[in-house]
mmCIF file of C-alpha atoms in Angstrom:
data_model
loop_
_atom_site.group_PDB
_atom_site.id
_atom_site.type_symbol
_atom_site.label_atom_id
_atom_site.label_comp_id
_atom_site.label_asym_id
_atom_site.label_seq_id
_atom_site.Cartn_x
_atom_site.Cartn_y
_atom_site.Cartn_z
ATOM 1 C CA MET A 7 -25.459 6.780 10.181
ATOM 2 C CA ILE A 8 -25.575 4.043 7.120
ATOM 3 C CA HIS A 9 -24.752 5.941 3.656
ATOM 4 C CA PRO A 10 -27.773 4.388 1.104
ATOM 5 C CA PHE A 11 -24.922 3.455 -1.284
ATOM 6 C CA MET A 12 -24.378 1.360 1.753
ATOM 7 C CA THR A 13 -27.740 -0.397 1.652
ATOM 8 C CA ASN A 14 -28.036 -1.216 -2.570
ATOM 9 C CA PRO A 15 -25.469 -3.459 -3.062
ATOM 10 C CA ASP A 16 -24.714 -4.598 -6.959
ATOM 11 C CA SER A 17 -25.848 -8.152 -7.718
ATOM 12 C CA GLY A 18 -22.733 -10.490 -6.919
ATOM 13 C CA HIS A 19 -21.389 -11.936 -3.670
ATOM 14 C CA LEU A 20 -21.192 -9.589 -0.697
ATOM 15 C CA LEU A 21 -18.325 -11.097 0.873
ATOM 16 C CA PHE A 22 -17.704 -8.434 2.938
ATOM 17 C CA ALA A 23 -19.851 -5.167 4.410
ATOM 18 C CA MET A 24 -19.675 -2.842 7.843
ATOM 19 C CA ASN A 25 -20.336 0.577 9.314
ATOM 20 C CA GLY A 26 -18.652 1.356 12.443
ATOM 21 C CA SER A 27 -15.554 2.857 14.353
ATOM 22 C CA ILE A 28 -12.425 2.405 12.173
ATOM 23 C CA ASN A 29 -9.503 1.781 14.079
ATOM 24 C CA GLY A 30 -5.862 -0.255 13.696
ATOM 25 C CA ASN A 31 -6.397 -3.073 15.174
ATOM 26 C CA LEU A 32 -9.684 -3.407 14.046
ATOM 27 C CA GLN A 33 -8.081 -2.729 10.807
ATOM 28 C CA ASN A 34 -6.419 -5.710 11.410
ATOM 29 C CA ALA A 35 -9.969 -8.195 11.663
ATOM 30 C CA ILE A 36 -11.032 -6.525 9.294
ATOM 31 C CA LEU A 37 -7.845 -7.085 6.419
ATOM 32 C CA GLU A 38 -8.137 -11.089 8.353
ATOM 33 C CA VAL A 39 -12.237 -11.629 7.368
ATOM 34 C CA ALA A 40 -11.633 -10.022 3.547
ATOM 35 C CA GLU A 41 -8.299 -12.221 2.445
ATOM 36 C CA HIS A 42 -10.026 -15.306 4.088
ATOM 37 C CA GLY A 43 -13.322 -14.340 1.825
ATOM 38 C CA LEU A 44 -10.949 -13.777 -1.079
ATOM 39 C CA CYS A 45 -9.347 -16.924 -1.000
ATOM 40 C CA ASN A 46 -12.272 -18.496 -0.532
ATOM 41 C CA LEU A 47 -13.098 -17.467 -4.327
ATOM 42 C CA PRO A 48 -12.893 -19.002 -8.052
ATOM 43 C CA CYS A 49 -10.619 -16.084 -9.495
ATOM 44 C CA SER A 50 -6.540 -16.373 -10.397
ATOM 45 C CA THR A 51 -4.471 -14.951 -7.009
ATOM 46 C CA ARG A 52 -3.332 -11.555 -9.626
ATOM 47 C CA LEU A 53 -6.516 -10.657 -9.075
ATOM 48 C CA ARG A 54 -7.006 -11.483 -5.160
ATOM 49 C CA LYS A 55 -3.653 -9.476 -4.491
ATOM 50 C CA ARG A 56 -4.694 -6.759 -6.596
ATOM 51 C CA ALA A 57 -7.975 -6.555 -4.449
ATOM 52 C CA PHE A 58 -6.422 -7.216 -1.559
ATOM 53 C CA HIS A 59 -3.597 -4.285 -1.855
ATOM 54 C CA ILE A 60 -6.415 -1.195 -3.112
ATOM 55 C CA LEU A 61 -8.824 -3.146 0.636
ATOM 56 C CA VAL A 62 -5.688 -1.736 2.654
ATOM 57 C CA GLU A 63 -5.893 1.540 0.483
ATOM 58 C CA CYS A 64 -8.593 1.937 0.283
ATOM 59 C CA LEU A 65 -9.062 1.850 4.598
ATOM 60 C CA GLN A 66 -6.656 3.899 5.549
ATOM 61 C CA ASN A 67 -7.815 6.361 3.402
ATOM 62 C CA VAL A 68 -11.424 6.053 5.138
ATOM 63 C CA MET A 69 -8.295 6.221 8.343
ATOM 64 C CA LEU A 70 -6.947 9.165 7.192
ATOM 65 C CA HIS A 71 -9.715 10.659 6.222
ATOM 66 C CA GLY A 72 -12.692 10.257 8.252
ATOM 67 C CA GLU A 73 -14.276 11.989 10.462
ATOM 68 C CA LYS A 74 -11.917 10.876 13.597
ATOM 69 C CA LEU A 75 -14.105 9.924 17.448
ATOM 70 C CA SER A 76 -13.433 12.664 20.195
ATOM 71 C CA GLU A 77 -9.384 11.525 21.753
ATOM 72 C CA GLN A 78 -10.146 8.713 19.874
ATOM 73 C CA LYS A 79 -7.731 7.342 17.371
ATOM 74 C CA TYR A 80 -11.151 5.611 15.393
ATOM 75 C CA SER A 81 -12.479 6.313 11.874
ATOM 76 C CA GLN A 82 -15.881 6.254 11.525
ATOM 77 C CA GLY A 83 -16.356 4.462 7.745
ATOM 78 C CA GLN A 84 -17.879 2.112 6.382
ATOM 79 C CA VAL A 85 -16.224 -0.828 3.766
ATOM 80 C CA MET A 86 -17.955 -3.070 1.443
ATOM 81 C CA ILE A 87 -16.248 -5.983 -0.848
ATOM 82 C CA THR A 88 -18.516 -7.828 -3.169
ATOM 83 C CA ALA A 89 -17.086 -10.335 -6.030
ATOM 84 C CA LEU A 90 -18.624 -10.345 -9.461
ATOM 85 C CA SER A 91 -18.616 -12.635 -12.276
ATOM 86 C CA ASP A 92 -15.938 -10.497 -13.971
ATOM 87 C CA GLY A 93 -14.196 -9.314 -10.734
ATOM 88 C CA ILE A 94 -14.144 -7.362 -7.938
ATOM 89 C CA LEU A 95 -15.968 -4.447 -5.879
ATOM 90 C CA ILE A 96 -14.810 -2.468 -3.028
ATOM 91 C CA ARG A 97 -16.229 -0.199 -1.109
ATOM 92 C CA THR A 98 -15.727 2.880 1.132
ATOM 93 C CA GLY A 99 -17.329 5.396 2.776
ATOM 94 C CA ASN A 100 -16.716 7.889 5.346
ATOM 95 C CA GLU A 101 -17.492 11.109 6.210
ATOM 96 C CA VAL A 102 -15.173 13.957 4.773
ATOM 97 C CA SER A 103 -15.371 17.732 5.538
ATOM 98 C CA GLU A 104 -15.098 20.616 2.490
ATOM 99 C CA ALA A 105 -11.953 21.085 2.622
ATOM 100 C CA GLN A 106 -10.587 17.161 2.576
ATOM 101 C CA SER A 107 -13.785 16.771 -0.514
ATOM 102 C CA SER A 108 -11.901 19.125 -2.768
ATOM 103 C CA ALA A 109 -7.906 18.382 -1.738
ATOM 104 C CA ILE A 110 -9.507 14.409 -3.066
ATOM 105 C CA ARG A 111 -12.134 15.619 -5.139
ATOM 106 C CA LYS A 112 -8.880 17.428 -6.947
ATOM 107 C CA LYS A 113 -6.353 14.446 -6.455
ATOM 108 C CA LEU A 114 -8.909 11.970 -9.162
ATOM 109 C CA GLN A 115 -9.747 14.229 -10.734
ATOM 110 C CA ARG A 116 -6.196 14.455 -12.120
ATOM 111 C CA LEU A 117 -6.045 10.317 -12.259
ATOM 112 C CA GLU A 118 -9.417 10.146 -15.197
ATOM 113 C CA GLY A 119 -8.884 8.322 -18.181
ATOM 114 C CA CYS A 120 -4.801 7.716 -17.666
ATOM 115 C CA ALA A 121 -3.301 6.111 -19.220
ATOM 116 C CA GLN A 122 -1.787 2.436 -17.035
ATOM 117 C CA ASP A 123 2.125 3.991 -18.955
ATOM 118 C CA THR A 124 1.245 7.979 -17.349
ATOM 119 C CA LEU A 125 0.330 6.048 -13.704
ATOM 120 C CA ARG A 126 3.213 5.016 -13.529
ATOM 121 C CA SER A 127 5.378 7.419 -14.165
ATOM 122 C CA THR A 128 3.195 9.586 -12.075
ATOM 123 C CA TYR A 129 3.046 7.151 -8.978
ATOM 124 C CA LYS A 130 7.280 7.277 -9.545
ATOM 125 C CA LYS A 131 7.184 11.375 -9.178
ATOM 126 C CA GLN A 132 5.306 11.191 -6.892
ATOM 127 C CA LEU A 133 7.696 8.699 -5.153
ATOM 128 C CA VAL A 134 10.903 10.586 -5.739
ATOM 129 C CA GLU A 135 9.040 13.521 -4.250
ATOM 130 C CA GLY A 136 6.804 13.005 -1.775
ATOM 131 C CA LYS A 137 7.063 13.671 1.721
ATOM 132 C CA LEU A 138 5.460 11.762 4.453
ATOM 133 C CA SER A 139 2.456 13.563 5.886
ATOM 134 C CA GLU A 140 3.169 13.536 9.572
ATOM 135 C CA GLU A 141 0.082 10.942 10.033
ATOM 136 C CA GLY A 142 2.256 8.887 7.306
ATOM 137 C CA GLY A 143 -0.126 9.917 3.942
ATOM 138 C CA ALA A 144 2.247 9.501 1.125
ATOM 139 C CA GLY A 145 -0.315 10.989 -1.555
ATOM 140 C CA LEU A 146 0.088 7.855 -3.450
ATOM 141 C CA GLY A 147 -2.610 5.645 -1.713
ATOM 142 C CA PHE A 148 -5.288 7.070 -4.910
ATOM 143 C CA VAL A 149 -2.502 6.580 -7.678
ATOM 144 C CA ASP A 150 -1.515 2.940 -6.356
ATOM 145 C CA ILE A 151 -5.628 1.717 -6.482
ATOM 146 C CA ALA A 152 -6.050 3.416 -9.683
ATOM 147 C CA ARG A 153 -2.835 1.200 -11.686
ATOM 148 C CA LYS A 154 -3.837 -0.974 -9.475
ATOM 149 C CA SER A 155 -7.335 -1.272 -9.911
ATOM 150 C CA GLY A 156 -6.996 -0.966 -14.030
ATOM 151 C CA ASN A 157 -10.190 0.801 -14.665
ATOM 152 C CA ASP A 158 -11.125 4.435 -13.455
ATOM 153 C CA ILE A 159 -12.053 4.998 -9.332
ATOM 154 C CA ASN A 160 -15.074 5.751 -9.096
ATOM 155 C CA TYR A 161 -16.394 8.469 -6.758
ATOM 156 C CA ARG A 162 -18.783 10.417 -5.154
ATOM 157 C CA PHE A 163 -19.727 13.186 -2.806
ATOM 158 C CA TYR A 164 -23.402 13.315 -1.585
ATOM 159 C CA PRO A 165 -23.537 16.714 0.799
ATOM 160 C CA LEU A 166 -24.863 16.173 4.316
ATOM 161 C CA GLY A 167 -25.221 20.158 5.266
ATOM 162 C CA GLN A 168 -23.114 22.612 7.778
ATOM 163 C CA ASN A 169 -20.039 21.637 5.042
ATOM 164 C CA ARG A 170 -20.107 18.280 5.430
ATOM 165 C CA TYR A 171 -19.698 15.349 2.304
ATOM 166 C CA PHE A 172 -19.788 11.520 2.352
ATOM 167 C CA PHE A 173 -17.418 9.964 0.713
ATOM 168 C CA SER A 174 -18.599 7.460 -1.315
ATOM 169 C CA LEU A 175 -14.959 5.524 -3.224
ATOM 170 C CA ILE A 176 -16.162 2.791 -5.237
ATOM 171 C CA VAL A 177 -12.976 0.825 -7.011
ATOM 172 C CA LYS A 178 -13.449 -2.765 -9.298
ATOM 173 C CA VAL A 179 -10.618 -4.057 -9.175
ATOM 174 C CA ALA A 180 -11.293 -6.508 -13.205
ATOM 175 C CA SER A 181 -10.475 -9.553 -13.319
ATOM 176 C CA ASN A 182 -9.522 -8.834 -17.438
ATOM 177 C CA GLY A 183 -6.979 -5.797 -15.979
ATOM 178 C CA ARG A 184 -3.600 -4.431 -17.252
ATOM 179 C CA TYR A 185 -1.992 -7.809 -17.111
ATOM 180 C CA SER A 186 -4.683 -11.176 -19.302
ATOM 181 C CA ASP A 187 -5.697 -12.777 -16.075
ATOM 182 C CA MET B 30 26.730 -1.894 16.221
ATOM 183 C CA GLU B 31 23.847 -3.461 17.561
ATOM 184 C CA ASP B 32 22.461 -5.821 14.711
ATOM 185 C CA ILE B 33 17.565 -5.397 14.045
ATOM 186 C CA GLN B 34 16.695 -8.665 14.287
ATOM 187 C CA ILE B 35 12.508 -8.060 14.471
ATOM 188 C CA GLU B 36 9.578 -10.413 14.179
ATOM 189 C CA GLY B 37 6.902 -10.603 11.807
ATOM 190 C CA THR B 38 3.157 -9.326 12.759
ATOM 191 C CA PRO B 39 0.917 -9.293 10.012
ATOM 192 C CA LYS B 40 0.818 -5.195 9.384
ATOM 193 C CA THR B 41 4.445 -5.160 9.226
ATOM 194 C CA PRO B 42 7.298 -6.909 7.607
ATOM 195 C CA SER B 43 10.732 -9.372 9.667
ATOM 196 C CA VAL B 44 14.025 -8.032 10.440
ATOM 197 C CA LYS B 45 17.219 -8.507 9.793
ATOM 198 C CA PHE B 46 19.991 -6.400 10.231
ATOM 199 C CA ILE B 47 23.426 -8.489 10.447
ATOM 200 C CA ALA B 48 26.468 -6.009 10.252
ATOM 201 C CA SER B 49 28.724 -8.473 10.121
ATOM 202 C CA GLU B 50 27.776 -10.024 7.905
ATOM 203 C CA GLY B 51 26.548 -7.199 5.146
ATOM 204 C CA SER B 52 23.566 -8.463 5.587
ATOM 205 C CA LEU B 53 20.078 -6.656 5.164
ATOM 206 C CA GLU B 54 16.500 -9.399 4.867
ATOM 207 C CA ILE B 55 13.270 -7.572 5.076
ATOM 208 C CA LYS B 56 10.250 -10.072 3.837
ATOM 209 C CA GLY B 57 6.518 -10.439 4.048
ATOM 210 C CA ARG B 58 4.023 -7.376 5.346
ATOM 211 C CA SER B 59 4.357 -3.718 4.910
ATOM 212 C CA ILE B 60 1.030 -2.481 5.420
ATOM 213 C CA PRO B 61 1.164 -0.017 8.612
ATOM 214 C CA GLU B 62 -1.223 2.999 8.237
ATOM 215 C CA ASN B 63 2.534 5.141 9.329
ATOM 216 C CA SER B 64 5.400 3.618 8.134
ATOM 217 C CA ILE B 65 7.545 5.578 9.625
ATOM 218 C CA GLU B 66 7.697 4.542 13.154
ATOM 219 C CA PHE B 67 8.815 1.794 11.828
ATOM 220 C CA TYR B 68 11.334 2.548 9.142
ATOM 221 C CA LYS B 69 12.973 5.168 11.130
ATOM 222 C CA PRO B 70 15.348 2.936 13.722
ATOM 223 C CA LEU B 71 16.357 0.668 10.160
ATOM 224 C CA MET B 72 17.052 3.834 8.391
ATOM 225 C CA ASP B 73 18.996 4.619 11.507
ATOM 226 C CA TRP B 74 20.773 2.056 11.983
ATOM 227 C CA ILE B 75 21.879 1.851 8.192
ATOM 228 C CA GLU B 76 23.422 5.233 8.493
ATOM 229 C CA GLN B 77 25.292 4.301 11.373
ATOM 230 C CA TYR B 78 26.209 0.970 8.736
ATOM 231 C CA SER B 79 27.102 2.890 6.200
ATOM 232 C CA ALA B 80 29.929 4.854 7.048
ATOM 233 C CA SER B 81 31.521 1.935 8.040
ATOM 234 C CA PRO B 82 29.435 -0.872 5.808
ATOM 235 C CA GLN B 83 32.094 -4.322 4.988
ATOM 236 C CA LYS B 84 33.302 -5.101 1.411
ATOM 237 C CA GLU B 85 30.214 -6.408 0.397
ATOM 238 C CA THR B 86 26.701 -5.086 1.449
ATOM 239 C CA VAL B 87 23.359 -7.969 0.534
ATOM 240 C CA VAL B 88 19.815 -7.118 0.428
ATOM 241 C CA ASN B 89 17.127 -9.133 0.206
ATOM 242 C CA ILE B 90 14.071 -7.732 -0.186
ATOM 243 C CA GLN B 91 11.710 -10.594 0.121
ATOM 244 C CA LEU B 92 8.198 -9.044 0.817
ATOM 245 C CA GLU B 93 4.562 -10.151 -0.354
ATOM 246 C CA TYR B 94 2.702 -6.439 0.187
ATOM 247 C CA PHE B 95 3.101 -3.344 0.946
ATOM 248 C CA ASN B 96 1.517 -0.012 1.525
ATOM 249 C CA THR B 97 1.903 3.182 -0.587
ATOM 250 C CA SER B 98 3.048 3.996 3.304
ATOM 251 C CA SER B 99 5.894 2.036 2.628
ATOM 252 C CA SER B 100 7.158 2.397 -0.229
ATOM 253 C CA LYS B 101 7.385 5.941 0.316
ATOM 254 C CA CYS B 102 9.495 4.616 3.708
ATOM 255 C CA ILE B 103 11.226 2.150 1.369
ATOM 256 C CA LEU B 104 13.232 4.559 -1.395
ATOM 257 C CA ASP B 105 14.496 6.725 1.439
ATOM 258 C CA LEU B 106 15.823 3.446 3.027
ATOM 259 C CA PHE B 107 17.976 2.539 -0.532
ATOM 260 C CA LYS B 108 18.890 6.220 -0.696
ATOM 261 C CA LYS B 109 20.724 5.598 2.084
ATOM 262 C CA LEU B 110 22.244 2.977 1.004
ATOM 263 C CA GLU B 111 23.470 4.151 -1.821
ATOM 264 C CA VAL B 112 25.933 6.517 -0.280
ATOM 265 C CA ILE B 113 28.119 2.978 0.347
ATOM 266 C CA ASN B 114 31.100 2.699 -2.096
ATOM 267 C CA ASP B 115 32.314 -0.875 -2.280
ATOM 268 C CA GLN B 116 30.105 -3.351 -3.507
ATOM 269 C CA ILE B 117 26.459 -3.378 -2.944
ATOM 270 C CA VAL B 118 23.572 -5.165 -4.881
ATOM 271 C CA ILE B 119 19.637 -5.707 -3.776
ATOM 272 C CA ASN B 120 17.822 -8.702 -4.666
ATOM 273 C CA TRP B 121 14.502 -7.923 -4.763
ATOM 274 C CA TYR B 122 12.623 -11.260 -4.784
ATOM 275 C CA TYR B 123 8.927 -11.250 -6.473
ATOM 276 C CA GLU B 124 6.226 -14.204 -6.514
ATOM 277 C CA GLU B 125 5.723 -15.796 -9.849
ATOM 278 C CA ASP B 126 3.021 -14.593 -11.829
ATOM 279 C CA ASP B 127 2.961 -11.126 -8.955
ATOM 280 C CA GLU B 128 3.224 -8.452 -11.759
ATOM 281 C CA ASP B 129 3.146 -5.790 -9.722
ATOM 282 C CA MET B 130 5.919 -6.297 -7.333
ATOM 283 C CA LEU B 131 8.004 -7.221 -10.449
ATOM 284 C CA GLU B 132 7.135 -3.877 -11.567
ATOM 285 C CA ALA B 133 7.763 -2.132 -7.693
ATOM 286 C CA GLY B 134 11.002 -3.404 -7.985
ATOM 287 C CA GLU B 135 11.643 -2.357 -11.653
ATOM 288 C CA ASP B 136 10.797 1.065 -10.181
ATOM 289 C CA TYR B 137 13.668 1.297 -8.093
ATOM 290 C CA ASP B 138 15.936 0.746 -9.402
ATOM 291 C CA ALA B 139 14.915 3.414 -12.077
ATOM 292 C CA ILE B 140 14.943 5.955 -9.540
ATOM 293 C CA ILE B 141 18.042 4.056 -7.313
ATOM 294 C CA ASN B 142 22.289 4.133 -8.351
ATOM 295 C CA ILE B 143 22.449 0.381 -7.139
ATOM 296 C CA PRO B 144 22.466 -2.426 -8.954
ATOM 297 C CA PHE B 145 18.787 -4.885 -8.556
ATOM 298 C CA LYS B 146 18.468 -8.143 -8.750
ATOM 299 C CA MET B 147 14.568 -9.426 -9.862
ATOM 300 C CA ILE B 148 14.846 -12.657 -8.739
ATOM 301 C CA GLU B 149 11.304 -14.751 -9.169
ATOM 302 C CA ILE B 150 10.760 -17.312 -6.870
ATOM 303 C CA GLU B 151 7.710 -19.378 -5.945
ATOM 304 C CA GLU B 152 6.063 -18.368 -2.541
ATOM 305 C CA ILE B 153 7.665 -16.094 0.409
#
C-alpha cells in the first residue's frame, strides 16, 4: 500500500522516492542514488552530510521496525527525500504493531523540545549505558536524528486496523540548523 | 598474533591492525545495519593485543560517516584499549567543517580514559 502521506509531497525538488521491500543490498542502492542527488544540490557539504547521516538512520529504523515479509530479511517501507529552499526533507514510513508504536512514541516524546546540549548529554548517557540489541540497534537513532537535524522530529501513527499503524517519520534538516551554514 | 587487514566497502571501513608496529587504523564509512558482526573480530584482536602491547600504540580513526550502531561498537573498542598501560594515543581525524565528526570525537574523549588528538584534514 502507498500511504497518502507519500503521495502528497511538499513543494520542492523531489530527489528520491520509493515504496516497497528494503533489505541490506537495496539500502546500499538507495544510499548511492540519494547521495548522488544530494551531491548535485547547491547546498553546503555540512547540510549534505547531515542529510545523508539522517537518511542512514531513518532507513535502518525502517529495516529494524518495518513489517518483515515472511522468512525474508526484507522490510516493507517507504522513503522520500525532497530538497526545499531552506533545507532537506526526509520522510520514511512503515507499518508497526501497537506495542512498537507505544515504544517509539515514548522515545520520540522524550526528545520533543530538547535543546542541543540536552540531546548531546542524552546521547552520551545512552552511548555509555545502552546495549546493542541482537539486530544491532543501539537506542541512539532518534536522539542522533534530532541532534543532527537541529529540529523536532515530526511523526504520526495512522491507524490501519487490527492493532497495526502506519508510522510516518518526517525530519527536516534545515540549512540554518544549529551551526551557521 | 595475526594482523588484520580488511578492505573498505560502501558500508564498512577499511581496517589495518598491525601488532608489531602498535598501529591500529580504521578508515572510511561504518554504516552496517548490524555492526556487531563487523566489530566483534576487531574487539577480539584488541583484547589479545592488549595482553602484550607495543611500548607505543597509535590508533588512527578516520571516519567519514558512522551510524549509531557503529558508535556503540567503537566505544566498546576504545574501552578494550583502556587497559593498555603503556603509551597510547587515539588520533581522531575529521574533515574540515565537519563539526559533527569533531563533536563525536569530543564525546568519546570525555568518556574514554585515553588521550585523544583531534586532527583536521581536508578530505577523508
